XYZ file of C-alpha atoms in Angstrom:
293
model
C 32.105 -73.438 37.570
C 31.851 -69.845 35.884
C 35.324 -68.437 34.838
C 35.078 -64.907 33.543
C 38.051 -63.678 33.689
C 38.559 -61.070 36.565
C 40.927 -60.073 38.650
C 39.706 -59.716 41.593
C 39.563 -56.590 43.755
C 38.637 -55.848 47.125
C 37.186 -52.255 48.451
C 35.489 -51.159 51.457
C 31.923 -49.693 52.152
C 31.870 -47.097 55.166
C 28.878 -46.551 56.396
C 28.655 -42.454 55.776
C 27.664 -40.995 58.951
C 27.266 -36.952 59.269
C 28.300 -37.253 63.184
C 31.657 -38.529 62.208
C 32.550 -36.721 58.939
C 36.051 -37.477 59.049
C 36.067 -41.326 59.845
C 34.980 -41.572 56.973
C 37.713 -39.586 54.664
C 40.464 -41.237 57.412
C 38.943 -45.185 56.245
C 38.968 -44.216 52.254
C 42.530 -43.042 52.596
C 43.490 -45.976 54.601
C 41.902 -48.439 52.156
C 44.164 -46.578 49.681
C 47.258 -47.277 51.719
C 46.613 -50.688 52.007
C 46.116 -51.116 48.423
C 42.519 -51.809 48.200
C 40.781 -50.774 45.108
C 37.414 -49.360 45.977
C 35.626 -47.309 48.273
C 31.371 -48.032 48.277
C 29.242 -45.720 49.658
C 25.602 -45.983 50.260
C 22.846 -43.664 49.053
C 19.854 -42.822 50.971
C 19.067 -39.112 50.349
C 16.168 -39.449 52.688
C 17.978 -40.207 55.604
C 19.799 -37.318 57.734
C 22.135 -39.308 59.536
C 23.827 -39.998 56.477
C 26.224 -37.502 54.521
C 25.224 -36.832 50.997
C 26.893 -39.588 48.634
C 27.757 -37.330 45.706
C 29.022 -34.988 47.656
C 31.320 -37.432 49.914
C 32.537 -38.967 46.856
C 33.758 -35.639 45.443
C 35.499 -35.178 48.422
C 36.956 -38.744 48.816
C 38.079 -38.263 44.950
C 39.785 -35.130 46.338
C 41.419 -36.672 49.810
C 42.632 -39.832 47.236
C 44.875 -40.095 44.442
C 44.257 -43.620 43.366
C 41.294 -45.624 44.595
C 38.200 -46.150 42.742
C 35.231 -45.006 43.919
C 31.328 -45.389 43.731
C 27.837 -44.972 44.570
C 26.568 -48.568 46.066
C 23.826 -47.981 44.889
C 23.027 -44.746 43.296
C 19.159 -44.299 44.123
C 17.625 -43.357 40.971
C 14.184 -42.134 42.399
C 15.780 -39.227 43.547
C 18.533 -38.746 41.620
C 17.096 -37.689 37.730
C 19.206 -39.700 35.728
C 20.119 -36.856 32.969
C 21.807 -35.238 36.267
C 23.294 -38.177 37.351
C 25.228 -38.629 34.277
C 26.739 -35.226 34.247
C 27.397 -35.633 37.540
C 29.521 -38.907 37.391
C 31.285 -37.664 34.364
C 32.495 -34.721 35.777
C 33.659 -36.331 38.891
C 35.258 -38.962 36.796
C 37.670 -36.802 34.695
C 38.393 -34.978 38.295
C 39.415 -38.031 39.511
C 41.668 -39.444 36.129
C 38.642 -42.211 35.678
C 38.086 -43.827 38.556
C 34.571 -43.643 38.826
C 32.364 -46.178 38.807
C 28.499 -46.109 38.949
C 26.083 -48.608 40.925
C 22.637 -48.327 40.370
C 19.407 -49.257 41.996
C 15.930 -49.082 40.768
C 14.437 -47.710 44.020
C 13.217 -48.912 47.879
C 11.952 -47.487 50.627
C 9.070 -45.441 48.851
C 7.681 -44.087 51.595
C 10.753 -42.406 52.571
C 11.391 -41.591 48.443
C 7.628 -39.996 48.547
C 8.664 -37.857 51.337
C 11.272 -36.319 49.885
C 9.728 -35.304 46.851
C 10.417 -38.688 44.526
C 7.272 -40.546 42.829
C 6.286 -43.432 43.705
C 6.504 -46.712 41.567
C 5.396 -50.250 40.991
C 8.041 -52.732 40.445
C 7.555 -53.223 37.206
C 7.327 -49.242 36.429
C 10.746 -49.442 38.573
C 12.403 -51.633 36.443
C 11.324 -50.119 33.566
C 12.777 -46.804 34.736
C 16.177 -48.845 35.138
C 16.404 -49.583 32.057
C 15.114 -46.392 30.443
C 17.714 -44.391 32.750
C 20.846 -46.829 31.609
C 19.775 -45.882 28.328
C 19.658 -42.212 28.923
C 23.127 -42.111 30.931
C 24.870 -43.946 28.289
C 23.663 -41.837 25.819
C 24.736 -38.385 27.606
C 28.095 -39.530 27.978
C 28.477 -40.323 24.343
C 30.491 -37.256 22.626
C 29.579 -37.931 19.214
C 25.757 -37.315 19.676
C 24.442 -33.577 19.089
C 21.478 -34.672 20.106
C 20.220 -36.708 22.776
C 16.572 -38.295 22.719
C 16.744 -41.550 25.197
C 14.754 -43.074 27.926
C 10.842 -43.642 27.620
C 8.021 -43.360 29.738
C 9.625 -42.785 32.980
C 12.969 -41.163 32.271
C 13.784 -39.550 29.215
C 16.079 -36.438 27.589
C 14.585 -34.927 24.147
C 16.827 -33.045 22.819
C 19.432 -32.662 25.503
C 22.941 -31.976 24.684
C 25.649 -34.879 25.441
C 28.357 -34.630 27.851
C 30.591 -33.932 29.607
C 32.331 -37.256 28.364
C 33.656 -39.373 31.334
C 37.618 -39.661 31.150
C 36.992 -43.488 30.847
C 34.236 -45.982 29.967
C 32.340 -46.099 33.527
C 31.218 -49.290 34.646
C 27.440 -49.408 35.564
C 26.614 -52.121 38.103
C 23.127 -52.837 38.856
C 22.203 -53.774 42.712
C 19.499 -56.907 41.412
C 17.860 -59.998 43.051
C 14.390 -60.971 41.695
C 14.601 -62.483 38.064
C 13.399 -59.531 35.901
C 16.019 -57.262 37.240
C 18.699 -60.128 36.444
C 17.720 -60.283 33.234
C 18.098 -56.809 32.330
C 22.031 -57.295 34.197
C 22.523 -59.747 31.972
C 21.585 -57.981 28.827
C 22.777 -54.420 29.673
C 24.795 -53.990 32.799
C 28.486 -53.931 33.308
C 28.327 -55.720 36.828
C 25.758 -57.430 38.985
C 25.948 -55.810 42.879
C 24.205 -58.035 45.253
C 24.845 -57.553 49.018
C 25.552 -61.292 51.344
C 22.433 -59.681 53.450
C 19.621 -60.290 50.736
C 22.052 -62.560 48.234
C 23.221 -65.710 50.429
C 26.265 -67.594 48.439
C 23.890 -70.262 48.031
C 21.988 -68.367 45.596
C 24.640 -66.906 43.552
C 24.642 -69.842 41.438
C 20.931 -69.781 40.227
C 21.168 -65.616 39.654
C 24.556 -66.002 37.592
C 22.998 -68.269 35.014
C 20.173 -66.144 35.336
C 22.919 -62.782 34.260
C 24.372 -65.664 31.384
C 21.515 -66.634 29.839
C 20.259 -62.945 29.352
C 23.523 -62.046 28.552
C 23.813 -64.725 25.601
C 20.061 -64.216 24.434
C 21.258 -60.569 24.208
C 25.006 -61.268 22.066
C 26.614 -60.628 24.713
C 29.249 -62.614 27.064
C 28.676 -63.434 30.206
C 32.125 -61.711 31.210
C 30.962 -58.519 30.312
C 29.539 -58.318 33.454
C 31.750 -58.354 36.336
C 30.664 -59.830 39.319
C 30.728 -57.850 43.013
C 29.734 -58.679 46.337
C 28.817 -56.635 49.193
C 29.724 -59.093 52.612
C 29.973 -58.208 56.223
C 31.898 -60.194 58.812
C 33.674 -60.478 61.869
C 37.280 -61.946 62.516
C 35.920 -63.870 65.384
C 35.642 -67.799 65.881
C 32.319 -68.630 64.408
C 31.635 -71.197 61.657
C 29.439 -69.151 59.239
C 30.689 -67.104 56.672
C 33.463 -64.372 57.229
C 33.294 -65.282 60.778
C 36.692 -66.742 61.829
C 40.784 -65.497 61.507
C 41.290 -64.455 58.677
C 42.590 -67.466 56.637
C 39.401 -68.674 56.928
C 37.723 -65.415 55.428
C 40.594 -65.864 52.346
C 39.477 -69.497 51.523
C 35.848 -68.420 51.919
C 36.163 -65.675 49.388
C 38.963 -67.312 47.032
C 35.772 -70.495 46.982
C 33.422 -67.777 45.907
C 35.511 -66.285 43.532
C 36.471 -69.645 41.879
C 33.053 -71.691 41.993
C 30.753 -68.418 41.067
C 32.677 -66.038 39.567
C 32.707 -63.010 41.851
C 35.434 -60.901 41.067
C 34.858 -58.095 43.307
C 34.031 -58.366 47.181
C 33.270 -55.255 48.995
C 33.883 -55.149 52.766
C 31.180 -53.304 55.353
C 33.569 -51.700 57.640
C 33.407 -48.699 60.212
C 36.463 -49.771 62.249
C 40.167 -48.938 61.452
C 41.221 -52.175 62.179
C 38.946 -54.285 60.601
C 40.266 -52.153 57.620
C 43.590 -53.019 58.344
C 43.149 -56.515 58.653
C 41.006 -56.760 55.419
C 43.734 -55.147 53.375
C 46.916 -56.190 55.106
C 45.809 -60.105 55.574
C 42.872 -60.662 53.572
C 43.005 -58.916 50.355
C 46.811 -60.604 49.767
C 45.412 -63.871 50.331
C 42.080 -63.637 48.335
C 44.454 -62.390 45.392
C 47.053 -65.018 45.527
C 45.503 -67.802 46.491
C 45.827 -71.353 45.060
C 44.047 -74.541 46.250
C 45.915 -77.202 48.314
C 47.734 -78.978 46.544
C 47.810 -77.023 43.292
């Protein structure tokens, strides 16, 4: 039973359509009424049905004063991680530091190619991971005049650092297969799996995958927080997040408690699903206490 010490915190994930440019803004402020603590967005620069994601969180950072936002995940094929880096730093001092930073190390290469990103083999992906945490990390580090970072794939020689984020951003790494956990485990600040691709029943197996790497690397396993992208419906069904919501509470109060998942990110395109996720779920998740206890 891993115990790492989070609080836990719920946030939403919108899906960013351009039709509907303003649902969008209208379910990140809600989720900041209700007290939620993040808002998620996609990135797919290849697909025109969706709104740019840097430039939709700038805007969200604007329309908000206190909920944390972030790329989920970043797509790092087409986004040149020396950019990237200045890019979440600036928007995190305009938004007082509350800015985090998912990252992915590429899919859907035919639709990368097309838009004018390269093309890579897993292991050349995951490579270029790595190489690119290094390389963000190091821009954002104030006391460097210098920067030389990366490798092969992505790499700065010679670039100047900054701007400095206005805190120390998180970077959470969207990973299933066991190289990728590995490098979680040993570098990352969070693992970001989504319930689609990441059932609960293999949590278990992937988080001792994070630990060990995380141990074999000095590190402790809390260093890396735990999130979880889930969909559901408050219906009557017997799977998971599919009943009232007590049942979704107990279901993600079990997850948090038996594998550590500290964060649990709601897909959600309707008002009141919103509503019900912060007003009746997100009280119950934080507060809750087995029977008995």
């Amino acid at each position: 039973m891993p115990d790492y010490g989070h609080d836990v915190h719920l946030g939403i994930f919108p899906t960013p359509t351009s039709r509907e440019p303003a649902r969008v803004v209208r379910l990140a402020r809600l989720a900041e009424q209700l007290g939620l603590d993040l808002v998620a967005v996609q990135d797919h620069p290849y697909q025109p049905a969706f709104l740019d994601t840097w430039t939709l969180l700038a805007y969200l950072g604007a329309a908000t004063e206190r909920i944390h936002l972030a790329p989920d995940v970043a797509n790092l094929p087409l986004r040149p991680p020396a950019v990237l880096a200045r890019a979440v730093a600036s928007l995190d001092l305009l938004t007082s530091g509350r800015v985090s930073l998912g990252l992915g190390a590429g899919a859907f290469w035919d639709a990368v190619v097309a838009m004018g990103g390269v093309r890579r083999a897993p292991g050349e992906a995951v490579e270029g991971l790595e190489q690119a945490i290094d390389v963000i990390r190091e821009l954002w580090d104030p006391t460097r005049r210098h920067v030389r970072a990366g490798g092969d794939v992505y790499a700065v020689d010679g670039a100047k650092p900054g701007p400095a984020p206005a805190h120390d951003v998180p970077i959470w790494v969207g990973a299933a297969r066991p190289r990728m956990l590995r490098l979680t485990g040993r570098l990352a600040d969070g693992w970001l799996p989504s319930a689609s691709w990441m059932r609960p029943e293999g949590l278990a197996a992937a988080n001792a995958a994070i630990d060990d790497a995380a141990r074999a690397a000095g590190r402790s396993p809390a260093a890396v927080r735990r999130l979880y992208n889930v969909d559901g419906s408050f219906g009557d069904g017997a799977g998971l997040l599919d009943g009232p919501a007590e049942v979704w509470v107990e279901q993600l109060a079990e997850l948090a408690v038996t594998e550590g998942m500290g964060t649990f990110i709601l897909a959600a395109d309707d008002e009141d699903k919103v509503r019900r996720w912060g007003a009746e779920v997100a009280p119950g998740v934080r507060s809750w206490r087995p029977s008995g206890a």
